Coordinates of C-alpha atoms in Angstrom, one line a residue:
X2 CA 52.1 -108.2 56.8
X3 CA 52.0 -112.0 57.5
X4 CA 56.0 -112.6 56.8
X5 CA 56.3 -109.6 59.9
X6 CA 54.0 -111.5 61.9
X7 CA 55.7 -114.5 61.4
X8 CA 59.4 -113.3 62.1
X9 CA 57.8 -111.3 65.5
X10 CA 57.0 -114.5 66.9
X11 CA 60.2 -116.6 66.3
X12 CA 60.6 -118.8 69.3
X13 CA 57.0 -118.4 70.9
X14 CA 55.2 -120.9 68.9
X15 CA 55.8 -123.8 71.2
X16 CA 54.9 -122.0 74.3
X17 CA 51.7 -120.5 72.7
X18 CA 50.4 -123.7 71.7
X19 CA 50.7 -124.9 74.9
X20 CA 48.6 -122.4 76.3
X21 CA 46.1 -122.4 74.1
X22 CA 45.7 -126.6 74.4
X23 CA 45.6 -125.8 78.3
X24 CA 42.2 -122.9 77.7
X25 CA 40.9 -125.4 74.9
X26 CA 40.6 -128.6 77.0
X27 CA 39.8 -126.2 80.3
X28 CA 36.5 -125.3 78.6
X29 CA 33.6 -127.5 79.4
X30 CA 30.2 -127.7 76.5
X31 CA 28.5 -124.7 78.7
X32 CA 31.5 -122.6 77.6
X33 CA 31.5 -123.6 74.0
X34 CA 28.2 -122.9 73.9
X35 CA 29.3 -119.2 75.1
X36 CA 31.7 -119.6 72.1
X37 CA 29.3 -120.3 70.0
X38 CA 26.7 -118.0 70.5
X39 CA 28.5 -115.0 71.8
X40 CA 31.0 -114.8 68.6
X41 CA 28.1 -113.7 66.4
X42 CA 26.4 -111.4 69.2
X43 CA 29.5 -109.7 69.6
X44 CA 30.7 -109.9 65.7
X45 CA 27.0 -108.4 64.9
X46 CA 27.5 -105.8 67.6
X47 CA 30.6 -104.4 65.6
X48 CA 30.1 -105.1 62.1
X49 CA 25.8 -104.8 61.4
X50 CA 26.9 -105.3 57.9
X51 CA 28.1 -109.0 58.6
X52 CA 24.3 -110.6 59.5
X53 CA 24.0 -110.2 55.6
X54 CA 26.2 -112.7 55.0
X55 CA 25.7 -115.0 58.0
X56 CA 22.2 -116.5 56.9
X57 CA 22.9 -120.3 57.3
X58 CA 21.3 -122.3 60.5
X59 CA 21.9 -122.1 63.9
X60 CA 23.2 -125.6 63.4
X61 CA 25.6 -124.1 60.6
X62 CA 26.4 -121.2 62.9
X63 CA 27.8 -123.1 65.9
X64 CA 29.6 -125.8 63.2
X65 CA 31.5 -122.3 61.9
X66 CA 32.1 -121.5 65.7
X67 CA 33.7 -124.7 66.3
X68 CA 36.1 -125.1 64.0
X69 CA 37.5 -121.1 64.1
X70 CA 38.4 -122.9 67.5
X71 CA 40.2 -126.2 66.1
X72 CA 41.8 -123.5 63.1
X73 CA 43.4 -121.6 65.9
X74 CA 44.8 -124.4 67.5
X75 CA 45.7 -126.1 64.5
X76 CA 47.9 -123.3 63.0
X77 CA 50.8 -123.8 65.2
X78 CA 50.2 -127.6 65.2
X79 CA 49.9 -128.2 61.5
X80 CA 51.2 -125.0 59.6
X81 CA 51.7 -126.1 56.1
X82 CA 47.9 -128.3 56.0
X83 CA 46.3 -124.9 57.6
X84 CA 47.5 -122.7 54.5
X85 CA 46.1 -125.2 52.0
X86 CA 43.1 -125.1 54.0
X87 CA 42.8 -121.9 54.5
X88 CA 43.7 -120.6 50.9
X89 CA 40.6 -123.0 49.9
X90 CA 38.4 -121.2 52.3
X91 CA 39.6 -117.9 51.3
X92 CA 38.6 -118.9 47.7
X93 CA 34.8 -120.1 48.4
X94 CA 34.8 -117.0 50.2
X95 CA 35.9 -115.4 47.2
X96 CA 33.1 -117.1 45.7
X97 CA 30.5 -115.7 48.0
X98 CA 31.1 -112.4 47.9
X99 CA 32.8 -111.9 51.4
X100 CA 34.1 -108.3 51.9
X101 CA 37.6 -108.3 53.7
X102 CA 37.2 -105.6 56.0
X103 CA 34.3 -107.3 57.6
X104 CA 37.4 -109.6 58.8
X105 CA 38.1 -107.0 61.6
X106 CA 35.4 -107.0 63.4
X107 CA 35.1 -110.8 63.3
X108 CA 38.3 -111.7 65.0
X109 CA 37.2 -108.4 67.8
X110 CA 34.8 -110.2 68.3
X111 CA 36.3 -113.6 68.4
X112 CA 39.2 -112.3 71.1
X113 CA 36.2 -110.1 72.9
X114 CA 34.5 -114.1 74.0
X115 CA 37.8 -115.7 74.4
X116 CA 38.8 -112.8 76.5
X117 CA 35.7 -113.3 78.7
X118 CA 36.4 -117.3 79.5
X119 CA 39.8 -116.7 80.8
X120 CA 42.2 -115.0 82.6
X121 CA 45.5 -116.5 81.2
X122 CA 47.0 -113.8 79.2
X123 CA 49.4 -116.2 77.5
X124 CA 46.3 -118.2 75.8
X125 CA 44.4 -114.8 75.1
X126 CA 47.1 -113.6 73.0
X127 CA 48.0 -117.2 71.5
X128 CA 44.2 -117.1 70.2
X129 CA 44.4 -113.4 68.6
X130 CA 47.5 -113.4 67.4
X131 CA 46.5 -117.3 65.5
X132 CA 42.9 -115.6 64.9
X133 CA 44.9 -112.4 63.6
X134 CA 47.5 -114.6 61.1
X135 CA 44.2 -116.5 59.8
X136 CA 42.4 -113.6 58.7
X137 CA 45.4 -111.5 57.3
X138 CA 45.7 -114.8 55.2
X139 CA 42.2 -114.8 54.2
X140 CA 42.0 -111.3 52.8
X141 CA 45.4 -112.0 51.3
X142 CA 43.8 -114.9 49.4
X143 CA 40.5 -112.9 48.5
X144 CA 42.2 -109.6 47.3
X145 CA 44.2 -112.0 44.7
X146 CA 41.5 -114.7 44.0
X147 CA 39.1 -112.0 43.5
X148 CA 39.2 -111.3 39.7
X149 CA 37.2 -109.6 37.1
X150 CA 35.5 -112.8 36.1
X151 CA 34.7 -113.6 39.7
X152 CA 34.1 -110.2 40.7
X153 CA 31.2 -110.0 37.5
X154 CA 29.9 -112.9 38.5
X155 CA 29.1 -111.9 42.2
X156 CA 27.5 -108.8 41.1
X157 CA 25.2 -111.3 38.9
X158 CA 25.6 -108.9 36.0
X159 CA 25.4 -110.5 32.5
X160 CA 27.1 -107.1 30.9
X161 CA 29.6 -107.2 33.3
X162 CA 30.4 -110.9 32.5
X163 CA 30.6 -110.7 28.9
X164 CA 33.1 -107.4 29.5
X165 CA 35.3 -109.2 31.7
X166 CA 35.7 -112.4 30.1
X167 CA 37.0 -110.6 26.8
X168 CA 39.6 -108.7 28.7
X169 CA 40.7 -112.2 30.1

């Protein structure tokens, strides 16, 4: 439950921002590289299922890569932009179909690279508890953007269609 979440880490914020700045700007381009490339190696590792929908470029791979890394930074700097954006990403990922428990493994797999770049504790658990409120928010947004309508029309089933559109 994200309201839990949220009243578990009254006070911490500040001081997990901080130390996830401090890993962020410690990491040189070799270890975003890492980042980048280990997230999916790891992520496929744990969830096979997930290379299905992870058919875009390298290029596109490593653009996704890099900005999970700004989103978990930017959640304790800019709350109230990061659930506008992230309740728009949560609705194109309605839109293509995403499953929600495929969200698990991801952020595993996420913590499992950050884990192997540092040693701080403090900015381990500031990236999987940010990583962690991100993806609860996520399936939040798909379980209730994810209509009939929408639902039909990722199964690309005309019959479908036409059956949920006259219930709506």
């Amino acid at each position: 439950n994200v309201e839990r979440m949220l009243k578990a880490l009254m006070g911490k914020p500040a001081v997990q921002e901080k130390a996830l700045a401090a890993l962020y700007s410690s990491l040189d381009e070799a270890a975003l590289m890492i980042i980048r490339k280990e997230v999916y190696q790891k992520f496929f590792a744990l969830a096979p299922a997930g290379q299905d929908y992870f058919k875009q470029s390298t290029t596109r791979l490593y653009f996704i890569a890099d900005k999970l890394v700004a989103m978990t930074l930017d959640m304790y700097k800019e709350p109230k932009r990061m659930v506008e954006d992230i309740s728009a990403l949560g609705l194109r990922h309605v839109g293509y179909g995403i499953p929600t428990d495929l969200f698990g493994p991801f952020v595993t797999g996420c913590v499992q690279v950050v884990r192997m770049l540092t040693d701080n504790d403090a900015a381990e658990e500031a990236f999987r508890w940010s990583l962690n409120l991100i993806s609860r928010m996520l399936t939040r947004v798909i379980n209730e953007g994810s209509t009939i309508v929408m639902k039909a029309i990722n199964m690309n089933s005309a019959k479908m269609l036409k059956k949920a559109v006259g219930c709506a």
